Amino acid sequence: MPDNVADLKALLVDEMEDMLHAENQLVKALPKMAKAAHSHELRQAFNDHLDKTRGHVDRLNQAFELLGARAKPKPCKGMQGLIAEGEESISEGKDLDPSCADLAAIIAAQKIEHYEVSGYGSLRALADRIGESRVARLLLDNEREEAQADARLTEISQPLFAKAA
Ligand SMILES: [Fe+2]
Ligand SMILES: [Fe+2]
């Protein structure tokens, strides 16, 4: 394997370790977000995404296996920050009307989904570039589900804006 491919593969594994930690954090955070949601639709969306998030962890584990690497999470400061922001939104939301509180939670959640979409997009491109097409496919499946979660949150926000206005 030429050196640059080995370096790119090491970079891919390193970045996947970061994503694994990010997803593991979300498995813990999403139930709290669901519990704090006022609208039934938003609670359902967070609970559904919790299931998907467990699937993202599974796909990452499969990708590590395909690369012959150990699935070793590496602290993801980006996601730690985004989740801390989300927790702040939840606690500040206690003083808001229910629709505004849900909108605040949606803003925080969409930042998280965008972070994941960009992470998986870059990783997928990297995997493609080094000829790891099965890994790229797994990463693409995660990326698509993150984008779907983002779109669903946009949909849920529409009636909430009408109610809050
Ligand atoms: Fe995810
Ligand atoms: Fe997500």
PDB file of C-alpha atoms and ligand atoms in Angstrom:
ATOM      1  CA  MET A   1       0.000   0.000   0.000  1.00  0.00           C
ATOM      2  CA  PRO A   2       1.537   3.384  -0.938  1.00  0.00           C
ATOM      3  CA  ASP A   3       2.277   5.568   2.067  1.00  0.00           C
ATOM      4  CA  ASN A   4      -0.311   8.188   1.316  1.00  0.00           C
ATOM      5  CA  VAL A   5      -3.075   5.544   1.196  1.00  0.00           C
ATOM      6  CA  ALA A   6      -1.891   4.204   4.556  1.00  0.00           C
ATOM      7  CA  ASP A   7      -1.951   7.753   5.950  1.00  0.00           C
ATOM      8  CA  LEU A   8      -5.437   8.375   4.579  1.00  0.00           C
ATOM      9  CA  LYS A   9      -6.659   5.099   6.038  1.00  0.00           C
ATOM     10  CA  ALA A  10      -5.186   6.058   9.425  1.00  0.00           C
ATOM     11  CA  LEU A  11      -6.918   9.434   9.147  1.00  0.00           C
ATOM     12  CA  LEU A  12     -10.225   7.716   8.294  1.00  0.00           C
ATOM     13  CA  VAL A  13      -9.943   5.405  11.313  1.00  0.00           C
ATOM     14  CA  ASP A  14      -9.013   8.322  13.558  1.00  0.00           C
ATOM     15  CA  GLU A  15     -12.008  10.372  12.400  1.00  0.00           C
ATOM     16  CA  MET A  16     -14.303   7.345  12.752  1.00  0.00           C
ATOM     17  CA  GLU A  17     -13.169   6.999  16.372  1.00  0.00           C
ATOM     18  CA  ASP A  18     -14.325  10.572  16.860  1.00  0.00           C
ATOM     19  CA  MET A  19     -17.726   9.842  15.241  1.00  0.00           C
ATOM     20  CA  LEU A  20     -18.152   6.727  17.357  1.00  0.00           C
ATOM     21  CA  HIS A  21     -17.709   8.788  20.497  1.00  0.00           C
ATOM     22  CA  ALA A  22     -20.130  11.390  19.117  1.00  0.00           C
ATOM     23  CA  GLU A  23     -22.785   8.733  18.434  1.00  0.00           C
ATOM     24  CA  ASN A  24     -22.266   7.106  21.832  1.00  0.00           C
ATOM     25  CA  GLN A  25     -22.874  10.473  23.483  1.00  0.00           C
ATOM     26  CA  LEU A  26     -26.074  10.888  21.480  1.00  0.00           C
ATOM     27  CA  VAL A  27     -27.385   7.504  22.588  1.00  0.00           C
ATOM     28  CA  LYS A  28     -27.259   8.983  26.106  1.00  0.00           C
ATOM     29  CA  ALA A  29     -28.500  12.481  25.225  1.00  0.00           C
ATOM     30  CA  LEU A  30     -31.488  11.654  22.998  1.00  0.00           C
ATOM     31  CA  PRO A  31     -33.649  10.089  25.752  1.00  0.00           C
ATOM     32  CA  LYS A  32     -33.232  13.318  27.767  1.00  0.00           C
ATOM     33  CA  MET A  33     -34.191  15.387  24.738  1.00  0.00           C
ATOM     34  CA  ALA A  34     -37.244  13.171  24.165  1.00  0.00           C
ATOM     35  CA  LYS A  35     -38.277  13.511  27.793  1.00  0.00           C
ATOM     36  CA  ALA A  36     -38.045  17.308  27.652  1.00  0.00           C
ATOM     37  CA  ALA A  37     -40.057  17.603  24.402  1.00  0.00           C
ATOM     38  CA  HIS A  38     -43.594  18.975  24.763  1.00  0.00           C
ATOM     39  CA  SER A  39     -45.048  18.063  21.391  1.00  0.00           C
ATOM     40  CA  HIS A  40     -45.820  14.431  20.744  1.00  0.00           C
ATOM     41  CA  GLU A  41     -44.291  14.658  17.252  1.00  0.00           C
ATOM     42  CA  LEU A  42     -40.997  15.990  18.564  1.00  0.00           C
ATOM     43  CA  ARG A  43     -40.792  13.369  21.299  1.00  0.00           C
ATOM     44  CA  GLN A  44     -41.501  10.670  18.715  1.00  0.00           C
ATOM     45  CA  ALA A  45     -38.842  12.095  16.379  1.00  0.00           C
ATOM     46  CA  PHE A  46     -36.209  12.032  19.132  1.00  0.00           C
ATOM     47  CA  ASN A  47     -37.158   8.486  20.119  1.00  0.00           C
ATOM     48  CA  ASP A  48     -37.092   7.304  16.490  1.00  0.00           C
ATOM     49  CA  HIS A  49     -33.712   8.943  16.020  1.00  0.00           C
ATOM     50  CA  LEU A  50     -32.434   7.171  19.119  1.00  0.00           C
ATOM     51  CA  ASP A  51     -33.124   3.874  17.310  1.00  0.00           C
ATOM     52  CA  LYS A  52     -31.374   5.167  14.187  1.00  0.00           C
ATOM     53  CA  THR A  53     -28.438   6.380  16.296  1.00  0.00           C
ATOM     54  CA  ARG A  54     -27.964   2.891  17.722  1.00  0.00           C
ATOM     55  CA  GLY A  55     -27.888   1.729  14.102  1.00  0.00           C
ATOM     56  CA  HIS A  56     -25.206   4.348  13.341  1.00  0.00           C
ATOM     57  CA  VAL A  57     -23.050   2.883  16.091  1.00  0.00           C
ATOM     58  CA  ASP A  58     -23.589  -0.594  14.573  1.00  0.00           C
ATOM     59  CA  ARG A  59     -22.610   0.593  11.097  1.00  0.00           C
ATOM     60  CA  LEU A  60     -19.491   2.298  12.461  1.00  0.00           C
ATOM     61  CA  ASN A  61     -18.545  -0.934  14.210  1.00  0.00           C
ATOM     62  CA  GLN A  62     -18.987  -2.818  10.926  1.00  0.00           C
ATOM     63  CA  ALA A  63     -16.824  -0.219   9.165  1.00  0.00           C
ATOM     64  CA  PHE A  64     -14.053  -0.624  11.755  1.00  0.00           C
ATOM     65  CA  GLU A  65     -14.190  -4.358  11.187  1.00  0.00           C
ATOM     66  CA  LEU A  66     -13.929  -3.960   7.408  1.00  0.00           C
ATOM     67  CA  LEU A  67     -10.861  -1.763   7.931  1.00  0.00           C
ATOM     68  CA  GLY A  68      -9.331  -4.277  10.330  1.00  0.00           C
ATOM     69  CA  ALA A  69      -9.268  -1.650  13.071  1.00  0.00           C
ATOM     70  CA  ARG A  70     -10.414  -1.743  16.672  1.00  0.00           C
ATOM     71  CA  ALA A  71     -13.548   0.346  17.414  1.00  0.00           C
ATOM     72  CA  LYS A  72     -12.027   2.639  20.013  1.00  0.00           C
ATOM     73  CA  PRO A  73     -14.003   5.838  20.696  1.00  0.00           C
ATOM     74  CA  LYS A  74     -11.967   9.029  20.910  1.00  0.00           C
ATOM     75  CA  PRO A  75     -13.451  12.010  22.790  1.00  0.00           C
ATOM     76  CA  CYS A  76     -15.342  14.216  20.340  1.00  0.00           C
ATOM     77  CA  LYS A  77     -15.192  17.753  21.698  1.00  0.00           C
ATOM     78  CA  GLY A  78     -17.415  19.073  18.925  1.00  0.00           C
ATOM     79  CA  MET A  79     -20.314  16.849  19.953  1.00  0.00           C
ATOM     80  CA  GLN A  80     -19.633  17.434  23.652  1.00  0.00           C
ATOM     81  CA  GLY A  81     -20.097  21.153  22.976  1.00  0.00           C
ATOM     82  CA  LEU A  82     -23.234  20.692  20.891  1.00  0.00           C
ATOM     83  CA  ILE A  83     -24.814  18.458  23.531  1.00  0.00           C
ATOM     84  CA  ALA A  84     -23.904  20.967  26.259  1.00  0.00           C
ATOM     85  CA  GLU A  85     -25.661  23.643  24.168  1.00  0.00           C
ATOM     86  CA  GLY A  86     -28.675  21.340  23.879  1.00  0.00           C
ATOM     87  CA  GLU A  87     -28.786  20.832  27.636  1.00  0.00           C
ATOM     88  CA  GLU A  88     -28.694  24.594  28.073  1.00  0.00           C
ATOM     89  CA  SER A  89     -31.636  24.944  25.660  1.00  0.00           C
ATOM     90  CA  ILE A  90     -33.599  22.373  27.648  1.00  0.00           C
ATOM     91  CA  SER A  91     -33.006  24.096  30.984  1.00  0.00           C
ATOM     92  CA  GLU A  92     -33.709  27.585  29.567  1.00  0.00           C
ATOM     93  CA  GLY A  93     -36.811  26.154  27.876  1.00  0.00           C
ATOM     94  CA  LYS A  94     -38.399  25.581  31.276  1.00  0.00           C
ATOM     95  CA  ASP A  95     -39.164  29.329  31.413  1.00  0.00           C
ATOM     96  CA  LEU A  96     -40.586  29.471  27.891  1.00  0.00           C
ATOM     97  CA  ASP A  97     -43.968  28.548  26.476  1.00  0.00           C
ATOM     98  CA  PRO A  98     -44.047  24.932  25.255  1.00  0.00           C
ATOM     99  CA  SER A  99     -43.846  25.743  21.530  1.00  0.00           C
ATOM    100  CA  CYS A 100     -40.876  28.101  22.011  1.00  0.00           C
ATOM    101  CA  ALA A 101     -39.135  25.531  24.205  1.00  0.00           C
ATOM    102  CA  ASP A 102     -39.611  22.872  21.528  1.00  0.00           C
ATOM    103  CA  LEU A 103     -38.307  25.243  18.858  1.00  0.00           C
ATOM    104  CA  ALA A 104     -35.211  25.898  20.978  1.00  0.00           C
ATOM    105  CA  ALA A 105     -34.653  22.135  21.283  1.00  0.00           C
ATOM    106  CA  ILE A 106     -35.079  21.750  17.506  1.00  0.00           C
ATOM    107  CA  ILE A 107     -32.447  24.440  16.864  1.00  0.00           C
ATOM    108  CA  ALA A 108     -29.987  22.568  19.083  1.00  0.00           C
ATOM    109  CA  ALA A 109     -30.875  19.204  17.524  1.00  0.00           C
ATOM    110  CA  GLN A 110     -30.486  20.470  13.958  1.00  0.00           C
ATOM    111  CA  LYS A 111     -26.984  21.732  14.762  1.00  0.00           C
ATOM    112  CA  ILE A 112     -26.189  18.202  15.919  1.00  0.00           C
ATOM    113  CA  GLU A 113     -27.598  16.632  12.728  1.00  0.00           C
ATOM    114  CA  HIS A 114     -25.649  19.041  10.525  1.00  0.00           C
ATOM    115  CA  TYR A 115     -22.476  18.239  12.402  1.00  0.00           C
ATOM    116  CA  GLU A 116     -23.095  14.536  11.754  1.00  0.00           C
ATOM    117  CA  VAL A 117     -23.995  15.066   8.083  1.00  0.00           C
ATOM    118  CA  SER A 118     -20.758  16.968   7.482  1.00  0.00           C
ATOM    119  CA  GLY A 119     -18.717  14.408   9.401  1.00  0.00           C
ATOM    120  CA  TYR A 120     -20.111  11.436   7.506  1.00  0.00           C
ATOM    121  CA  GLY A 121     -19.905  13.290   4.180  1.00  0.00           C
ATOM    122  CA  SER A 122     -16.169  13.902   4.627  1.00  0.00           C
ATOM    123  CA  LEU A 123     -15.511  10.387   5.870  1.00  0.00           C
ATOM    124  CA  ARG A 124     -17.467   8.842   3.010  1.00  0.00           C
ATOM    125  CA  ALA A 125     -15.401  10.832   0.489  1.00  0.00           C
ATOM    126  CA  LEU A 126     -12.220   9.705   2.216  1.00  0.00           C
ATOM    127  CA  ALA A 127     -13.278   6.040   2.195  1.00  0.00           C
ATOM    128  CA  ASP A 128     -14.221   6.298  -1.492  1.00  0.00           C
ATOM    129  CA  ARG A 129     -10.876   7.874  -2.328  1.00  0.00           C
ATOM    130  CA  ILE A 130      -8.912   4.978  -0.861  1.00  0.00           C
ATOM    131  CA  GLY A 131     -11.126   2.356  -2.514  1.00  0.00           C
ATOM    132  CA  GLU A 132     -12.980   1.265   0.639  1.00  0.00           C
ATOM    133  CA  SER A 133     -16.349   1.155  -1.093  1.00  0.00           C
ATOM    134  CA  ARG A 134     -18.131  -0.995   1.490  1.00  0.00           C
ATOM    135  CA  VAL A 135     -17.039   1.356   4.262  1.00  0.00           C
ATOM    136  CA  ALA A 136     -18.130   4.327   2.143  1.00  0.00           C
ATOM    137  CA  ARG A 137     -21.576   2.714   1.708  1.00  0.00           C
ATOM    138  CA  LEU A 138     -22.034   2.288   5.477  1.00  0.00           C
ATOM    139  CA  LEU A 139     -21.009   5.907   6.065  1.00  0.00           C
ATOM    140  CA  LEU A 140     -23.369   7.083   3.329  1.00  0.00           C
ATOM    141  CA  ASP A 141     -26.272   5.210   4.942  1.00  0.00           C
ATOM    142  CA  ASN A 142     -25.560   7.028   8.216  1.00  0.00           C
ATOM    143  CA  GLU A 143     -25.211  10.368   6.426  1.00  0.00           C
ATOM    144  CA  ARG A 144     -28.599   9.911   4.729  1.00  0.00           C
ATOM    145  CA  GLU A 145     -30.379   9.096   7.978  1.00  0.00           C
ATOM    146  CA  GLU A 146     -28.873  12.186   9.628  1.00  0.00           C
ATOM    147  CA  ALA A 147     -30.144  14.306   6.725  1.00  0.00           C
ATOM    148  CA  GLN A 148     -33.595  12.698   7.038  1.00  0.00           C
ATOM    149  CA  ALA A 149     -33.643  13.479  10.762  1.00  0.00           C
ATOM    150  CA  ASP A 150     -32.771  17.094   9.981  1.00  0.00           C
ATOM    151  CA  ALA A 151     -35.585  17.335   7.405  1.00  0.00           C
ATOM    152  CA  ARG A 152     -38.094  15.814   9.836  1.00  0.00           C
ATOM    153  CA  LEU A 153     -37.149  18.421  12.463  1.00  0.00           C
ATOM    154  CA  THR A 154     -37.748  21.196   9.932  1.00  0.00           C
ATOM    155  CA  GLU A 155     -41.205  19.746   9.243  1.00  0.00           C
ATOM    156  CA  ILE A 156     -42.033  19.517  12.947  1.00  0.00           C
ATOM    157  CA  SER A 157     -40.954  23.112  13.490  1.00  0.00           C
ATOM    158  CA  GLN A 158     -43.495  24.557  11.035  1.00  0.00           C
ATOM    159  CA  PRO A 159     -46.693  24.215  13.131  1.00  0.00           C
ATOM    160  CA  LEU A 160     -44.704  25.159  16.234  1.00  0.00           C
ATOM    161  CA  PHE A 161     -43.718  28.484  14.642  1.00  0.00           C
ATOM    162  CA  ALA A 162     -47.400  29.093  13.878  1.00  0.00           C
ATOM    163  CA  LYS A 163     -48.374  28.312  17.475  1.00  0.00           C
ATOM    164  CA  ALA A 164     -45.554  30.356  19.016  1.00  0.00           C
ATOM    165  CA  ALA A 165     -46.243  33.422  16.852  1.00  0.00           C
TER     166      ALA A 165
HETATM  167 FE    FE B   1     -25.969   9.549  14.108  1.00  0.00          FE
HETATM  168 FE    FE B   2     -28.198  12.138  14.219  1.00  0.00          FE
END
